[in-house]
Amino acid sequence: MSERRSSESGFPIKGVYTAADLPGELADRLGAPGEFPYTRGVYPTMYTSRPWTMRQYAGFGTATESNARYHQLLRAGTMGLSVAFDLPTQMGYDSDDPIAHGEVGKVGVAIDSIEDMRLLFDGIPLDKVSTSMTINAPGSVLLLLYQLVAEENGVAGGALNGTIQNDILKEYIARGTYIFPPKPSLRLVADTFAYCRKEVPKWNTISISGYHMAEAGATPAQEIAFTLANGVEYVRAALAAGLAVDDFAPRLSFFFVARTTLIEEVAKFRAARRIWARLMRDEFGAKDPKSMMLRFHTQTAGVQLTAQQPEVNLVRVAIQGLGAVLGGTQSLHTNSFDEAIALPTEKAARLALRTQQVLAYETDLTATVDPFAGSYVVEAMTAEIEAAATELMERVADHGSAVDAIEAGFQKREIEQSAYRIAQEIDSGERVVVGLNRFAIDEEEPYEPLRVDPTIEAAQAERLAKLRAERDNDAVERALAELRAAAEGAANVLYPMKEALRARATVGEVCGTLRAVWGTYRPSDRF
């Protein structure tokens, strides 16, 4: 067993917990399921009436290849699709841009225009599935392409369900797939809130993400503190744009990681709900209960998967998924056991989905709501994480705002220090990683990973050349000029953006138009 006796967040874990460890005013801290402060879950019945949404994150190579994988997942029983995009798409570049060379279709699907989006969702009933798109800086662009394809298939915006990640602030902290400086990026987020309220009312306009910060090394307390602090910044940006809190807050959603430290993860999710409910009610004056509900998607911890003895990852993912469910997640993606090596094979993706199905249909997890409520250890840890996260949020606020703290490098430094500590613990053996620094084997079994066709880049370039030759380029230029004028002024940019995409402007052309107005962010920039 591990020699560690402290939590991932840094507080000591006792060998035995008793009633003396329960926080004061426990009834007020808990509430009933579906009632403020939502510690016990955002819905009264949680999984007793229906299980969480089972998503599988997929996307690689071409739109046609990804479409085939989506159909496989739907046949296997998945309830929602989660789309992975390649790096050029994430950064707003077309596949034939020189900067995209070598990255096309590598870590997700390449989407250059409405034609790719048509292929990606060919034969999929967009009024019946929930689609989550992991896209940030150009999130509005991909949402509009999705809406245009839905309209072509007779599906109105009001029938669409899903989420765009659209969380640009965490990109400056952890991932780096930003395009524009923070201020215009926040304007684009607020414009998306306003657009979706009118045009795509059931869409979740943002998935405020702690996942990527956790993958970069953030502790559970840091993960929820920095995520909720970013959430506060988005609320302020929307209010500054003239939106009423109860008009947009019900469509906010969050995205967290689930680690193998099951008890602390359950406590983390419960603490996050409690903090957000009080923030929205007390600081922002929300009246609609839905504005106070922290609804979240969870993905199991990719950073904890190992290339050594990859089958052991099946066990890790099952434990991580169990923590997410016990913590009250609204949807869940379980990683495939081979993701530390390459893109998941079809078999591995199916096994990941089966993991969720076993949890939902073979255990008694769906029989009762919040089974850990009142547990000495869980309630004590929930209070510990709540206190630690609140203190970190106050330190962010001391900088003026989350953006000011990002500019000062606060969140990034805190996460890097945690990541360094974790690396040291693994190297020393203090933190046990089965198959890596303990219980290793002399010779690994052979594994054949899924490989991406290297000719994809050339094929995408040919498709783009054909598109530009066949479309009405004058119409595209007029539409992009309208987009440029909106970006230079105060109008909502999503309306002219949609018309440019309808005219078959490319993702790179749309993002390039905004770059010309708003500029491109560099880490050394001041704003």
XYZ file of C-alpha atoms in Angstrom:
527
model
C 0.000 0.000 0.000
C 1.008 3.649 -0.444
C 2.917 5.308 2.397
C 1.223 8.670 1.689
C -1.041 9.901 4.469
C -2.143 13.204 2.973
C -4.750 14.030 0.382
C -4.015 15.184 -3.160
C -5.061 18.653 -1.983
C -2.537 18.573 0.845
C -4.580 18.107 4.011
C -3.853 15.086 6.257
C -6.021 11.989 5.963
C -6.869 10.389 9.292
C -6.778 6.661 9.829
C -10.190 6.826 11.505
C -12.949 9.445 11.252
C -15.680 9.884 13.859
C -18.685 12.103 14.439
C -16.314 14.646 15.966
C -14.871 15.253 12.484
C -18.204 16.237 10.944
C -18.441 19.946 10.084
C -20.823 22.146 12.024
C -24.306 22.934 10.712
C -24.194 19.798 8.583
C -27.892 19.963 7.699
C -27.441 23.438 6.194
C -24.309 22.345 4.343
C -26.123 19.354 2.876
C -29.683 20.339 2.076
C -31.857 17.820 0.259
C -30.976 16.424 -3.185
C -32.047 18.955 -5.802
C -32.192 21.790 -3.273
C -29.787 24.596 -2.306
C -26.820 24.314 -1.788
C -26.980 21.180 -3.975
C -24.274 19.310 -2.055
C -26.267 16.097 -2.521
C -26.828 16.620 -6.240
C -28.571 19.049 -8.566
C -31.681 16.904 -9.113
C -33.979 15.358 -6.480
C -33.905 11.859 -7.983
C -30.444 11.916 -9.629
C -29.803 8.469 -11.187
C -32.809 6.727 -9.650
C -34.976 7.875 -12.570
C -32.317 7.737 -15.331
C -28.556 7.210 -15.405
C -26.008 9.851 -16.299
C -25.328 10.566 -19.977
C -22.665 8.186 -21.244
C -20.374 10.004 -23.644
C -17.358 8.783 -25.555
C -14.797 11.289 -26.790
C -13.859 10.475 -30.370
C -12.506 12.095 -33.476
C -9.492 11.363 -35.606
C -8.304 11.642 -39.168
C -11.030 12.631 -41.580
C -14.643 13.518 -40.934
C -15.677 10.307 -42.707
C -13.530 8.126 -40.409
C -14.829 9.892 -37.297
C -18.408 9.540 -38.535
C -17.928 5.781 -38.801
C -16.662 5.672 -35.183
C -19.672 7.694 -34.011
C -22.057 5.235 -35.631
C -20.191 2.362 -33.921
C -20.498 4.075 -30.535
C -24.204 4.791 -31.015
C -24.824 1.158 -31.945
C -22.923 0.134 -28.785
C -25.317 2.179 -26.654
C -23.588 5.503 -26.051
C -26.043 8.313 -25.328
C -23.981 11.314 -26.345
C -21.103 12.129 -28.665
C -18.000 14.083 -27.678
C -15.993 15.435 -30.590
C -12.213 15.754 -30.560
C -10.712 18.188 -33.079
C -7.172 18.221 -34.437
C -4.770 20.978 -33.377
C -5.091 23.095 -36.551
C -8.868 23.229 -36.059
C -8.429 24.050 -32.367
C -6.139 26.930 -33.320
C -8.328 28.230 -36.150
C -6.132 27.196 -39.087
C -7.113 25.362 -42.252
C -5.480 22.023 -43.039
C -3.511 23.521 -45.947
C -2.021 26.324 -43.871
C 1.787 25.842 -43.578
C 1.533 26.034 -39.779
C -0.765 22.965 -39.817
C 1.793 20.728 -41.511
C 2.245 17.423 -39.710
C -0.708 17.895 -37.339
C -3.725 17.371 -39.591
C -6.031 14.677 -38.172
C -3.515 13.665 -35.491
C -5.275 14.278 -32.157
C -8.782 14.721 -33.508
C -10.808 15.282 -36.624
C -9.903 17.971 -39.158
C -12.786 20.368 -39.825
C -12.109 23.055 -42.420
C -15.577 23.979 -43.647
C -19.268 23.151 -43.598
C -18.548 20.307 -46.016
C -16.425 18.518 -43.406
C -19.114 19.069 -40.779
C -21.726 17.522 -43.087
C -19.573 14.412 -43.399
C -18.843 14.294 -39.673
C -22.546 14.033 -38.746
C -23.853 12.238 -41.816
C -26.733 9.933 -40.878
C -26.761 11.002 -37.215
C -30.100 12.369 -35.914
C -29.003 15.678 -34.419
C -32.361 16.205 -32.713
C -31.960 12.935 -30.810
C -28.290 12.928 -29.722
C -26.443 15.227 -27.360
C -23.157 16.420 -28.810
C -20.263 17.874 -26.842
C -17.504 19.613 -28.779
C -14.125 20.095 -27.139
C -13.263 23.360 -28.838
C -12.360 26.684 -27.245
C -10.981 29.667 -29.160
C -13.036 28.857 -32.299
C -15.887 27.276 -30.324
C -18.478 29.624 -31.778
C -17.344 28.752 -35.318
C -17.811 25.010 -34.820
C -21.167 25.520 -33.080
C -22.447 27.529 -36.040
C -21.255 24.860 -38.480
C -23.133 22.271 -36.408
C -26.267 24.428 -36.407
C -26.042 24.966 -40.197
C -25.781 21.216 -40.815
C -28.724 20.616 -38.490
C -30.799 23.185 -40.377
C -29.953 21.504 -43.678
C -31.416 18.325 -42.187
C -34.577 20.008 -40.994
C -33.546 20.294 -37.333
C -34.187 23.716 -35.801
C -31.808 25.311 -33.322
C -34.353 24.881 -30.549
C -34.116 21.080 -30.902
C -30.332 20.890 -30.517
C -28.774 19.607 -27.298
C -25.098 19.715 -26.476
C -22.134 21.707 -25.247
C -19.197 23.628 -26.613
C -16.270 23.858 -24.235
C -15.682 27.538 -25.157
C -13.537 28.029 -22.013
C -10.744 30.285 -23.177
C -9.375 31.350 -19.790
C -8.088 27.888 -18.889
C -6.199 27.885 -22.217
C -4.006 30.717 -20.935
C -3.416 28.720 -17.740
C -2.921 25.119 -18.885
C -3.338 24.158 -22.550
C -2.298 27.014 -24.821
C -4.765 26.620 -27.715
C -5.751 30.280 -27.588
C -5.945 32.608 -30.583
C -6.987 36.097 -29.493
C -6.059 38.167 -26.421
C -8.285 37.643 -23.369
C -10.506 40.711 -23.715
C -11.817 39.992 -27.230
C -11.940 36.309 -26.315
C -14.274 37.128 -23.424
C -16.359 39.270 -25.775
C -16.698 36.274 -28.107
C -17.838 34.122 -25.172
C -20.445 36.727 -24.167
C -21.637 37.017 -27.781
C -22.072 33.232 -27.823
C -24.146 33.364 -24.619
C -26.445 35.971 -26.166
C -26.721 34.184 -29.508
C -27.548 30.806 -28.001
C -30.141 32.228 -25.630
C -32.092 33.369 -28.692
C -31.154 30.835 -31.387
C -30.059 27.576 -29.663
C -31.746 27.819 -26.249
C -31.068 24.278 -24.987
C -27.359 24.401 -25.830
C -24.798 24.620 -23.016
C -22.808 27.648 -24.098
C -19.677 26.919 -22.111
C -18.088 24.027 -20.256
C -15.843 25.701 -17.726
C -12.997 23.258 -17.446
C -10.867 22.148 -14.565
C -9.963 18.942 -16.389
C -7.042 20.359 -18.311
C -5.643 22.118 -15.272
C -5.846 18.827 -13.370
C -4.076 17.041 -16.233
C -1.340 19.694 -15.993
C -0.883 18.882 -12.287
C -3.517 20.845 -10.339
C -4.675 19.328 -7.060
C -8.423 18.761 -6.509
C -8.651 21.978 -4.492
C -6.766 23.928 -7.173
C -8.882 22.343 -9.894
C -12.192 23.570 -8.517
C -10.820 26.883 -7.186
C -9.336 28.009 -10.495
C -12.282 26.631 -12.476
C -14.882 28.412 -10.360
C -12.795 31.611 -10.401
C -12.869 31.443 -14.205
C -16.611 30.865 -13.976
C -16.953 34.069 -11.976
C -15.058 35.922 -14.718
C -17.412 34.616 -17.417
C -20.438 35.651 -15.361
C -18.996 39.141 -14.973
C -18.269 39.359 -18.709
C -21.849 38.395 -19.541
C -23.253 40.893 -17.042
C -21.009 43.619 -18.474
C -22.403 42.792 -21.927
C -25.893 43.576 -20.628
C -27.201 40.046 -20.026
C -29.256 39.280 -16.921
C -27.764 36.566 -14.721
C -30.808 34.296 -14.871
C -30.902 34.604 -18.670
C -27.550 32.843 -19.186
C -26.447 31.165 -15.955
C -28.749 28.126 -16.338
C -26.812 27.171 -19.506
C -23.378 27.271 -17.844
C -21.804 23.871 -17.311
C -18.504 22.591 -15.960
C -15.971 19.902 -16.805
C -13.886 18.104 -14.186
C -11.481 15.195 -13.929
C -12.012 12.015 -11.920
C -8.827 10.600 -10.366
C -8.200 7.254 -8.700
C -8.292 8.893 -5.240
C -11.966 8.048 -5.064
C -12.998 9.459 -1.677
C -11.355 12.838 -2.220
C -12.851 13.080 -5.706
C -16.361 12.479 -4.364
C -15.760 15.191 -1.763
C -14.391 17.543 -4.444
C -17.529 17.345 -6.579
C -19.782 17.922 -3.582
C -17.711 20.922 -2.427
C -17.736 22.456 -5.909
C -21.540 22.373 -6.064
C -21.812 24.030 -2.661
C -19.350 26.834 -3.452
C -20.952 27.655 -6.812
C -24.501 27.711 -5.426
C -23.550 30.241 -2.764
C -21.557 32.361 -5.212
C -24.422 32.609 -7.674
C -27.027 33.379 -5.022
C -25.054 35.651 -2.717
C -22.610 37.439 -5.043
C -24.585 37.643 -8.279
C -28.143 37.669 -6.956
C -29.402 34.742 -9.007
C -33.046 33.892 -8.348
C -33.570 30.946 -10.703
C -32.526 27.722 -8.939
C -31.044 26.511 -12.238
C -28.598 29.431 -12.125
C -27.216 28.071 -8.850
C -26.876 24.449 -9.986
C -23.347 23.384 -10.872
C -23.941 20.823 -13.602
C -20.825 19.084 -14.864
C -19.350 16.548 -17.227
C -16.541 14.323 -16.018
C -13.719 12.591 -17.842
C -11.519 10.004 -16.211
C -7.907 11.044 -15.642
C -5.853 10.535 -18.777
C -2.718 11.686 -16.985
C -2.964 8.712 -14.610
C -2.954 6.144 -17.419
C 0.281 4.315 -18.162
C 1.809 2.947 -21.328
C 3.282 0.161 -19.172
C 0.867 -2.759 -18.668
C -1.929 -0.762 -20.348
C -4.635 -3.278 -19.403
C -4.260 -2.097 -15.794
C -5.782 1.160 -17.027
C -9.123 -0.655 -17.281
C -9.084 -0.953 -13.484
C -8.032 2.667 -13.020
C -10.787 3.917 -15.310
C -13.439 1.850 -13.503
C -12.407 3.374 -10.151
C -12.300 6.878 -11.608
C -15.716 6.436 -13.195
C -17.102 5.165 -9.887
C -15.869 8.342 -8.184
C -17.544 10.540 -10.780
C -20.851 8.741 -10.369
C -20.718 8.806 -6.579
C -19.875 12.509 -6.898
C -23.033 13.201 -8.892
C -21.810 13.890 -12.435
C -24.371 14.660 -15.166
C -22.365 12.985 -17.917
C -19.240 10.872 -18.083
C -16.531 9.948 -20.547
C -14.405 6.952 -19.605
C -10.974 6.852 -21.208
C -9.865 3.854 -23.229
C -7.143 1.708 -21.725
C -4.763 2.330 -24.637
C -4.890 6.141 -24.689
C -1.449 6.480 -23.094
C -0.054 4.849 -26.237
C -2.128 6.119 -29.166
C -5.642 6.991 -30.312
C -8.063 4.356 -28.988
C -8.833 1.301 -31.066
C -12.476 0.391 -31.678
C -12.281 -2.439 -29.151
C -10.743 -0.208 -26.491
C -13.401 2.476 -27.008
C -16.138 -0.156 -26.687
C -14.632 -1.490 -23.449
C -14.541 2.043 -22.052
C -18.248 2.415 -22.751
C -18.971 -1.015 -21.287
C -17.295 0.157 -18.063
C -19.980 2.818 -17.672
C -22.730 0.377 -18.570
C -21.576 -2.057 -15.872
C -21.613 0.785 -13.320
C -25.106 1.844 -14.407
C -26.800 -1.517 -14.863
C -24.952 -4.123 -12.774
C -24.326 -2.185 -9.556
C -26.747 -0.545 -7.125
C -25.321 2.942 -7.723
C -28.547 4.077 -9.369
C -30.775 2.842 -6.548
C -30.277 5.778 -4.187
C -29.167 9.423 -4.264
C -25.806 10.489 -2.778
C -25.065 7.306 -0.830
C -22.080 8.886 0.981
C -24.076 11.710 2.598
C -23.375 11.828 6.313
C -20.216 9.744 6.014
C -17.698 10.967 8.568
C -14.805 10.927 6.113
C -16.667 12.280 3.088
C -18.287 15.157 4.966
C -14.996 16.053 6.642
C -13.131 15.979 3.324
C -15.877 17.959 1.583
C -15.475 20.704 4.176
C -11.659 20.564 3.914
C -11.720 20.934 0.127
C -14.352 23.665 0.315
C -12.158 25.653 2.711
C -8.971 25.117 0.668
C -10.662 26.015 -2.628
C -12.321 29.099 -1.148
C -8.976 30.316 0.175
C -7.404 29.856 -3.283
C -10.288 31.729 -4.914
C -9.684 34.608 -2.518
C -6.027 34.653 -3.578
C -7.141 34.865 -7.215
C -9.507 37.711 -6.309
C -6.651 39.517 -4.541
C -5.112 40.042 -8.002
C -8.280 41.849 -9.071
C -9.850 39.123 -11.212
C -9.080 35.742 -12.749
C -7.727 37.515 -15.846
C -5.421 39.681 -13.713
C -4.217 36.560 -11.896
C -3.583 34.845 -15.249
C -1.558 37.860 -16.372
C 0.486 37.635 -13.183
C 1.034 33.897 -13.784
C -0.518 32.959 -10.443
C -2.579 29.928 -11.420
C 0.100 28.577 -13.735
C 2.780 28.808 -11.028
C 0.588 27.106 -8.440
C -0.194 24.235 -10.816
C 3.437 23.843 -11.885
C 4.511 23.551 -8.255
C 1.944 20.806 -7.684
C 2.992 18.998 -10.860
C 6.635 19.129 -9.780
C 5.751 17.705 -6.363
C 3.812 14.837 -7.958
C 6.711 14.050 -10.319
C 9.140 13.968 -7.394
C 6.860 11.626 -5.435
C 6.627 9.237 -8.400
C 10.365 9.328 -8.994
C 11.101 8.598 -5.326
C 8.493 5.848 -5.113
C 6.540 7.672 -2.431
C 3.612 7.822 -4.868
C 2.992 4.312 -6.201
C 2.055 3.888 -9.859
C 1.356 0.210 -10.462
C 3.359 -1.146 -13.352
C 5.581 1.926 -13.509
C 7.535 2.324 -10.277
C 6.213 -0.799 -8.526
C 4.983 -4.196 -9.755
C 6.684 -3.730 -13.112
C 7.295 -6.623 -15.500
C 10.439 -7.350 -17.491
C 8.828 -7.573 -20.895
C 5.685 -5.830 -22.131
C 3.227 -7.657 -24.361
C 3.083 -6.389 -27.943
C 0.338 -3.879 -28.726
C -0.778 -2.640 -32.135
C -1.997 0.963 -31.840
C -4.453 2.721 -34.107
C -2.509 4.727 -36.684
C -3.641 7.832 -38.545
C -3.276 7.737 -42.334
C -0.433 10.155 -43.239
C -2.142 11.049 -46.542
C -4.985 12.853 -44.735
C -3.242 16.229 -44.909
C -2.924 16.062 -48.702
C -6.534 14.906 -49.053
C -7.801 17.781 -46.911
C -5.738 20.249 -48.967
C -7.319 18.886 -52.158
C -10.796 19.262 -50.651
C -10.030 22.867 -49.732
C -8.736 23.671 -53.204
C -11.907 22.225 -54.732
C -14.084 24.149 -52.281
C -12.421 27.466 -53.098
C -12.687 26.789 -56.815
C -16.399 25.939 -56.743
C -17.862 28.385 -54.209
C -18.946 31.975 -54.869
C -15.806 33.736 -53.671
C -17.348 37.199 -54.043
C -20.115 36.146 -51.672
C -17.499 34.808 -49.236
C -15.569 38.100 -49.329
C -18.741 40.119 -48.715
C -19.672 37.894 -45.781
C -16.185 38.145 -44.268
C -16.321 41.931 -44.645
C -19.571 41.938 -42.644
C -17.859 39.823 -39.985
C -14.905 42.224 -39.910
C -17.219 45.212 -39.437
C -19.018 43.503 -36.549
C -15.704 42.642 -34.874
C -14.553 46.242 -35.193
C -17.800 47.477 -33.636
C -20.034 46.232 -30.847
C -22.475 44.002 -32.754
C -22.779 40.291 -31.992
C -20.247 38.641 -34.295
C -22.006 35.259 -34.447
C -24.683 36.426 -36.900
C -22.301 37.541 -39.685
C -20.025 34.618 -38.815
C -22.864 32.200 -39.503
C -23.540 33.785 -42.906
C -19.850 33.562 -43.834
C -19.803 29.872 -42.947
C -23.039 29.330 -44.864
C -21.315 30.862 -47.908
C -18.621 28.205 -47.414
C -15.950 30.361 -45.826
C -13.423 28.129 -44.064
C -12.637 27.944 -40.365
C -9.230 29.460 -41.089
C -10.706 32.336 -43.090
C -13.213 33.192 -40.355
C -10.611 33.034 -37.592
C -8.126 34.913 -39.769
C -10.647 37.730 -40.202
C -10.991 38.032 -36.433
C -7.201 37.831 -35.991
C -6.824 40.818 -38.305
C -9.110 42.867 -36.030
C -8.380 41.541 -32.550
C -4.784 40.378 -32.868
C -3.133 37.178 -31.692
C -2.209 36.593 -28.067
C 1.376 35.938 -27.081
C 2.239 34.816 -23.523
C 4.395 37.900 -23.026
C 1.569 40.238 -24.067
C 0.001 42.614 -21.564
C -3.673 43.335 -21.743
